[in-house]
Amino acid sequence: MAFKQELLKNLILSLRARTADACRFSAMSLQERKRAVKASADVAMATARGGGARWPKAILAAAGTTSSNQSCKVRSSRCRRVVRRCFREKRRGGSAAALAGSAAASSVDVARRLVRKRTMALRKVIPGADAVMDEASLLREAMDYVVHLRAQVDVLRRVSEAVQRSSLLRDSVWPQSALRGKEDSSSMRQ
Amino acid sequence: MSGRRGRISDDEINELISKLQALLPETSRRRNASRSSASKLLKETCSYIKSLHREVDDLSDRLSELMSTMDNDSPQAEIIRSLLR
């Protein structure tokens, strides 16, 4: 898949750029390094996607600002959102029961309100979807984002596994020359 | 970039809904697809995106830990590049 290859390329380039300044990279705290890798992955995904949707632009715009501040904000607002949602769901149970007693039209209102609430929640997890977007565009945006998120997960997993495997190879007792021979055959198998 | 103003037909929305439904994981699909409400679909999409976010976070964490033991001109970099093909 061309997108995955583009994403992988961007990711590798970005990570290499970060680690090229070895002093700075190793001087980073674990948290900073994690944030840097995550930022690289998101920017790589957004750049590889290009202009066909809104979310890539939103990611790149957010990355333009201080990335560490941004991710802190996103993280805490995600936690808050989960707590708020739990509270709302408890309350909803009570009010729905109360409404059930009244006319049928109210249940339509409840359904509509629920859709609106869920739509808002969906907007919050898709970058750039906060803006007023008609329902159809939001659904299209959601589909596009899901597809590319899955690709990002896949690429990250493969890179992690490759690095892990190569670390095991490196730490084994095989001499360097044998190591190189092994790599060539395994990469051809891929 | 410019959104299509003008009425979106119900058919178009339904088509989008079924396409989106097809993307979500098997376990969350209802047997009778027509009965799944819009709000249920929205909720499932939202949870799915959040779980993908979590996966990305976890994988990024793992990768950053692995990277701290990796050096630049190593055979490891070659292996990763070979993944591209």
Short mmCIF file of C-alpha atoms in Angstrom, two decimals:
data_model
loop_
_atom_site.label_atom_id
_atom_site.label_comp_id
_atom_site.label_asym_id
_atom_site.label_seq_id
_atom_site.Cartn_x
_atom_site.Cartn_y
_atom_site.Cartn_z
CA MET A 1 0.00 0.00 0.00
CA ALA A 2 1.51 3.23 -1.20
CA PHE A 3 0.28 5.22 1.78
CA LYS A 4 1.98 2.92 4.28
CA GLN A 5 5.26 3.15 2.40
CA GLU A 6 5.02 6.93 2.33
CA LEU A 7 4.19 6.99 6.02
CA LEU A 8 7.07 4.66 6.84
CA LYS A 9 9.49 6.74 4.83
CA ASN A 10 8.39 9.94 6.54
CA LEU A 11 8.55 8.27 9.92
CA ILE A 12 12.05 6.90 9.40
CA LEU A 13 13.32 10.23 8.10
CA SER A 14 11.77 12.07 11.00
CA LEU A 15 13.12 9.65 13.61
CA ARG A 16 16.57 9.69 12.07
CA ALA A 17 16.56 13.46 12.08
CA ARG A 18 15.72 13.43 15.75
CA THR A 19 18.33 10.85 16.67
CA ALA A 20 20.98 12.42 14.42
CA ASP A 21 21.50 14.92 17.17
CA ALA A 22 22.40 12.06 19.45
CA CYS A 23 23.36 14.23 22.40
CA ARG A 24 20.04 16.02 22.41
CA PHE A 25 18.02 12.88 21.91
CA SER A 26 19.65 10.96 24.71
CA ALA A 27 19.44 14.02 26.91
CA MET A 28 15.66 14.00 26.58
CA SER A 29 13.61 12.52 29.35
CA LEU A 30 11.64 9.38 28.62
CA GLN A 31 8.44 11.40 28.43
CA GLU A 32 9.92 13.86 25.97
CA ARG A 33 11.19 11.04 23.80
CA LYS A 34 7.81 9.36 23.78
CA ARG A 35 6.14 12.59 22.78
CA ALA A 36 8.73 13.13 20.05
CA VAL A 37 8.13 9.69 18.58
CA LYS A 38 4.36 10.11 18.73
CA ALA A 39 4.65 13.53 17.08
CA SER A 40 6.85 12.04 14.36
CA ALA A 41 4.29 9.32 13.75
CA ASP A 42 1.40 11.78 13.49
CA VAL A 43 3.24 14.20 11.24
CA ALA A 44 4.40 11.30 9.07
CA MET A 45 0.80 10.11 8.75
CA ALA A 46 -0.55 13.56 7.98
CA THR A 47 2.15 14.33 5.42
CA ALA A 48 1.67 10.99 3.69
CA ARG A 49 -2.07 11.58 3.43
CA GLY A 50 -1.75 14.95 1.79
CA GLY A 51 -4.67 17.16 0.91
CA GLY A 52 -7.62 14.86 0.48
CA ALA A 53 -9.11 15.44 3.93
CA ARG A 54 -9.22 17.95 6.77
CA TRP A 55 -7.57 15.99 9.53
CA PRO A 56 -4.02 16.03 8.03
CA LYS A 57 -4.02 19.82 7.92
CA ALA A 58 -5.24 19.97 11.49
CA ILE A 59 -2.48 17.65 12.66
CA LEU A 60 0.20 19.62 10.84
CA ALA A 61 -1.17 22.91 12.12
CA ALA A 62 -1.12 21.60 15.67
CA ALA A 63 2.41 20.28 15.19
CA GLY A 64 3.48 23.73 14.12
CA THR A 65 2.81 25.05 17.60
CA THR A 66 4.80 23.86 20.59
CA SER A 67 4.27 20.14 20.36
CA SER A 68 4.83 19.43 24.01
CA ASN A 69 2.17 21.86 25.15
CA GLN A 70 -0.25 20.50 22.61
CA SER A 71 0.03 16.89 23.61
CA CYS A 72 -0.32 17.74 27.27
CA LYS A 73 -3.53 19.57 26.53
CA VAL A 74 -4.89 16.78 24.40
CA ARG A 75 -4.09 14.16 26.99
CA SER A 76 -5.76 15.94 29.88
CA SER A 77 -8.80 16.90 27.88
CA ARG A 78 -9.21 13.28 26.79
CA CYS A 79 -9.23 12.17 30.42
CA ARG A 80 -11.70 14.86 31.34
CA ARG A 81 -13.94 13.87 28.48
CA VAL A 82 -14.10 10.28 29.65
CA VAL A 83 -15.10 11.34 33.16
CA ARG A 84 -17.71 13.74 31.84
CA ARG A 85 -19.13 11.05 29.60
CA CYS A 86 -19.54 8.62 32.51
CA PHE A 87 -21.44 11.23 34.49
CA ARG A 88 -23.65 12.12 31.56
CA GLU A 89 -24.53 8.51 30.91
CA LYS A 90 -25.66 8.03 34.49
CA ARG A 91 -27.84 11.09 34.32
CA ARG A 92 -29.23 10.11 30.95
CA GLY A 93 -30.61 6.90 32.39
CA GLY A 94 -32.75 8.90 34.80
CA SER A 95 -34.08 11.47 32.38
CA ALA A 96 -34.87 8.91 29.69
CA ALA A 97 -37.04 7.03 32.12
CA ALA A 98 -38.86 10.21 33.03
CA LEU A 99 -39.45 11.07 29.40
CA ALA A 100 -40.69 7.60 28.53
CA GLY A 101 -43.87 8.38 30.41
CA SER A 102 -44.69 11.37 28.23
CA ALA A 103 -45.71 11.60 24.54
CA ALA A 104 -43.93 9.67 21.76
CA ALA A 105 -42.59 12.88 20.22
CA SER A 106 -40.26 13.30 23.20
CA SER A 107 -38.51 10.02 22.50
CA VAL A 108 -37.66 11.36 19.06
CA ASP A 109 -36.19 14.39 20.77
CA VAL A 110 -34.14 12.19 23.02
CA ALA A 111 -32.88 10.22 20.04
CA ARG A 112 -32.03 13.39 18.20
CA ARG A 113 -30.24 14.80 21.20
CA LEU A 114 -28.29 11.57 21.55
CA VAL A 115 -27.19 11.69 17.92
CA ARG A 116 -26.14 15.29 18.37
CA LYS A 117 -24.18 14.45 21.47
CA ARG A 118 -22.49 11.48 19.84
CA THR A 119 -21.71 13.57 16.77
CA MET A 120 -20.03 16.13 18.97
CA ALA A 121 -18.02 13.41 20.68
CA LEU A 122 -16.92 12.09 17.32
CA ARG A 123 -15.86 15.56 16.26
CA LYS A 124 -13.59 15.79 19.26
CA VAL A 125 -11.58 12.69 18.41
CA ILE A 126 -11.04 13.55 14.77
CA PRO A 127 -8.50 16.33 14.26
CA GLY A 128 -9.93 19.33 12.50
CA ALA A 129 -13.52 18.14 12.69
CA ASP A 130 -14.43 20.66 15.36
CA ALA A 131 -15.46 23.14 12.73
CA VAL A 132 -19.03 23.14 11.54
CA MET A 133 -19.19 20.28 9.11
CA ASP A 134 -22.28 18.74 7.66
CA GLU A 135 -23.07 15.21 8.75
CA ALA A 136 -22.06 13.61 5.47
CA SER A 137 -18.65 15.30 5.49
CA LEU A 138 -18.12 14.25 9.07
CA LEU A 139 -18.87 10.63 8.22
CA ARG A 140 -16.54 10.76 5.23
CA GLU A 141 -13.85 12.36 7.36
CA ALA A 142 -14.32 9.68 10.01
CA MET A 143 -13.93 6.89 7.47
CA ASP A 144 -10.83 8.43 5.98
CA TYR A 145 -9.30 8.98 9.39
CA VAL A 146 -10.04 5.42 10.57
CA VAL A 147 -8.47 3.88 7.47
CA HIS A 148 -5.30 5.90 7.84
CA LEU A 149 -5.10 5.45 11.60
CA ARG A 150 -5.15 1.71 11.09
CA ALA A 151 -2.29 2.03 8.62
CA GLN A 152 -0.36 4.11 11.13
CA VAL A 153 -0.85 1.44 13.79
CA ASP A 154 0.33 -1.23 11.38
CA VAL A 155 3.45 0.67 10.35
CA LEU A 156 4.37 1.50 13.94
CA ARG A 157 3.93 -2.11 14.95
CA ARG A 158 6.15 -3.35 12.15
CA VAL A 159 8.86 -0.82 12.90
CA SER A 160 8.81 -1.73 16.59
CA GLU A 161 9.05 -5.42 15.78
CA ALA A 162 11.89 -4.87 13.35
CA VAL A 163 13.84 -2.82 15.86
CA GLN A 164 13.16 -5.40 18.53
CA ARG A 165 14.28 -8.27 16.32
CA SER A 166 17.39 -6.45 15.28
CA SER A 167 18.22 -5.71 18.92
CA LEU A 168 17.96 -9.41 19.66
CA LEU A 169 20.20 -10.19 16.72
CA ARG A 170 22.69 -7.60 17.80
CA ASP A 171 22.78 -8.83 21.36
CA SER A 172 23.30 -12.41 20.33
CA VAL A 173 26.71 -14.08 20.15
CA TRP A 174 26.81 -14.13 16.36
CA PRO A 175 29.85 -12.38 14.87
CA GLN A 176 29.24 -9.24 12.80
CA SER A 177 29.89 -10.91 9.43
CA ALA A 178 27.37 -13.65 10.08
CA LEU A 179 24.95 -10.97 11.26
CA ARG A 180 25.10 -9.18 7.92
CA GLY A 181 24.48 -12.40 6.02
CA LYS A 182 21.42 -13.11 8.16
CA GLU A 183 19.97 -9.65 7.54
CA ASP A 184 20.20 -9.95 3.78
CA SER A 185 18.29 -13.22 3.71
CA SER A 186 15.62 -12.03 6.12
CA SER A 187 15.03 -8.80 4.27
CA MET A 188 14.60 -10.72 1.03
CA ARG A 189 12.01 -12.90 2.69
CA GLN A 190 10.00 -9.76 3.53
CA MET B 1 -11.86 22.10 0.71
CA SER B 2 -15.21 23.83 0.14
CA GLY B 3 -17.99 21.71 1.53
CA ARG B 4 -20.85 20.83 -0.73
CA ARG B 5 -23.69 23.08 0.30
CA GLY B 6 -27.09 21.92 -0.68
CA ARG B 7 -29.20 19.04 0.47
CA ILE B 8 -27.51 15.77 1.23
CA SER B 9 -29.92 13.00 0.38
CA ASP B 10 -30.94 10.40 2.89
CA ASP B 11 -29.64 7.76 0.51
CA GLU B 12 -26.21 9.31 0.55
CA ILE B 13 -26.19 9.40 4.34
CA ASN B 14 -27.32 5.80 4.49
CA GLU B 15 -24.61 4.79 2.08
CA LEU B 16 -21.99 6.56 4.16
CA ILE B 17 -23.36 4.94 7.29
CA SER B 18 -23.12 1.44 5.86
CA LYS B 19 -19.62 2.11 4.54
CA LEU B 20 -18.53 3.32 7.94
CA GLN B 21 -20.17 0.35 9.58
CA ALA B 22 -18.12 -1.91 7.33
CA LEU B 23 -14.91 -0.34 8.63
CA LEU B 24 -15.63 -1.00 12.28
CA PRO B 25 -14.38 -4.18 13.93
CA GLU B 26 -16.44 -7.34 13.47
CA THR B 27 -17.35 -7.70 17.11
CA SER B 28 -19.30 -4.47 17.15
CA ARG B 29 -21.43 -5.25 14.13
CA ARG B 30 -25.03 -6.02 14.84
CA ARG B 31 -26.68 -8.98 13.16
CA ASN B 32 -29.45 -6.89 11.70
CA ALA B 33 -27.52 -3.99 10.18
CA SER B 34 -30.60 -1.94 9.40
CA ARG B 35 -31.61 -1.77 13.03
CA SER B 36 -28.35 -0.26 14.25
CA SER B 37 -29.13 3.32 15.00
CA ALA B 38 -27.09 6.29 13.89
CA SER B 39 -26.17 7.08 17.46
CA LYS B 40 -24.89 3.55 18.05
CA LEU B 41 -22.73 3.79 14.96
CA LEU B 42 -21.36 7.16 16.03
CA LYS B 43 -20.55 5.80 19.45
CA GLU B 44 -18.79 2.74 18.03
CA THR B 45 -16.82 4.87 15.61
CA CYS B 46 -15.80 7.14 18.46
CA SER B 47 -14.67 4.22 20.64
CA TYR B 48 -12.83 2.62 17.77
CA ILE B 49 -10.92 5.81 17.02
CA LYS B 50 -10.05 6.17 20.69
CA SER B 51 -8.77 2.60 20.85
CA LEU B 52 -6.66 3.21 17.74
CA HIS B 53 -5.27 6.32 19.42
CA ARG B 54 -4.35 4.24 22.43
CA GLU B 55 -2.60 1.72 20.22
CA VAL B 56 -0.60 4.45 18.55
CA ASP B 57 0.34 5.83 21.96
CA ASP B 58 1.47 2.43 23.22
CA LEU B 59 3.43 1.64 20.09
CA SER B 60 5.08 5.04 20.11
CA ASP B 61 6.07 4.47 23.72
CA ARG B 62 7.52 1.08 22.91
CA LEU B 63 9.36 2.41 19.88
CA SER B 64 10.88 5.30 21.80
CA GLU B 65 12.15 2.88 24.44
CA LEU B 66 13.63 0.59 21.81
CA MET B 67 15.19 3.52 20.01
CA SER B 68 17.15 4.60 23.02
CA THR B 69 19.18 1.43 22.61
CA MET B 70 19.59 1.86 18.87
CA ASP B 71 22.36 3.81 17.24
CA ASN B 72 22.25 5.53 13.91
CA ASP B 73 24.71 3.79 11.62
CA SER B 74 23.71 0.35 12.73
CA PRO B 75 22.52 -2.64 10.73
CA GLN B 76 19.17 -2.03 12.44
CA ALA B 77 18.59 1.04 10.29
CA GLU B 78 19.13 -1.09 7.20
CA ILE B 79 16.57 -3.63 8.32
CA ILE B 80 14.02 -0.92 8.85
CA ARG B 81 14.70 0.57 5.45
CA SER B 82 14.22 -2.85 3.90
CA LEU B 83 10.71 -2.85 5.33
CA LEU B 84 9.89 -0.20 2.77
CA ARG B 85 10.04 -2.64 -0.10
#
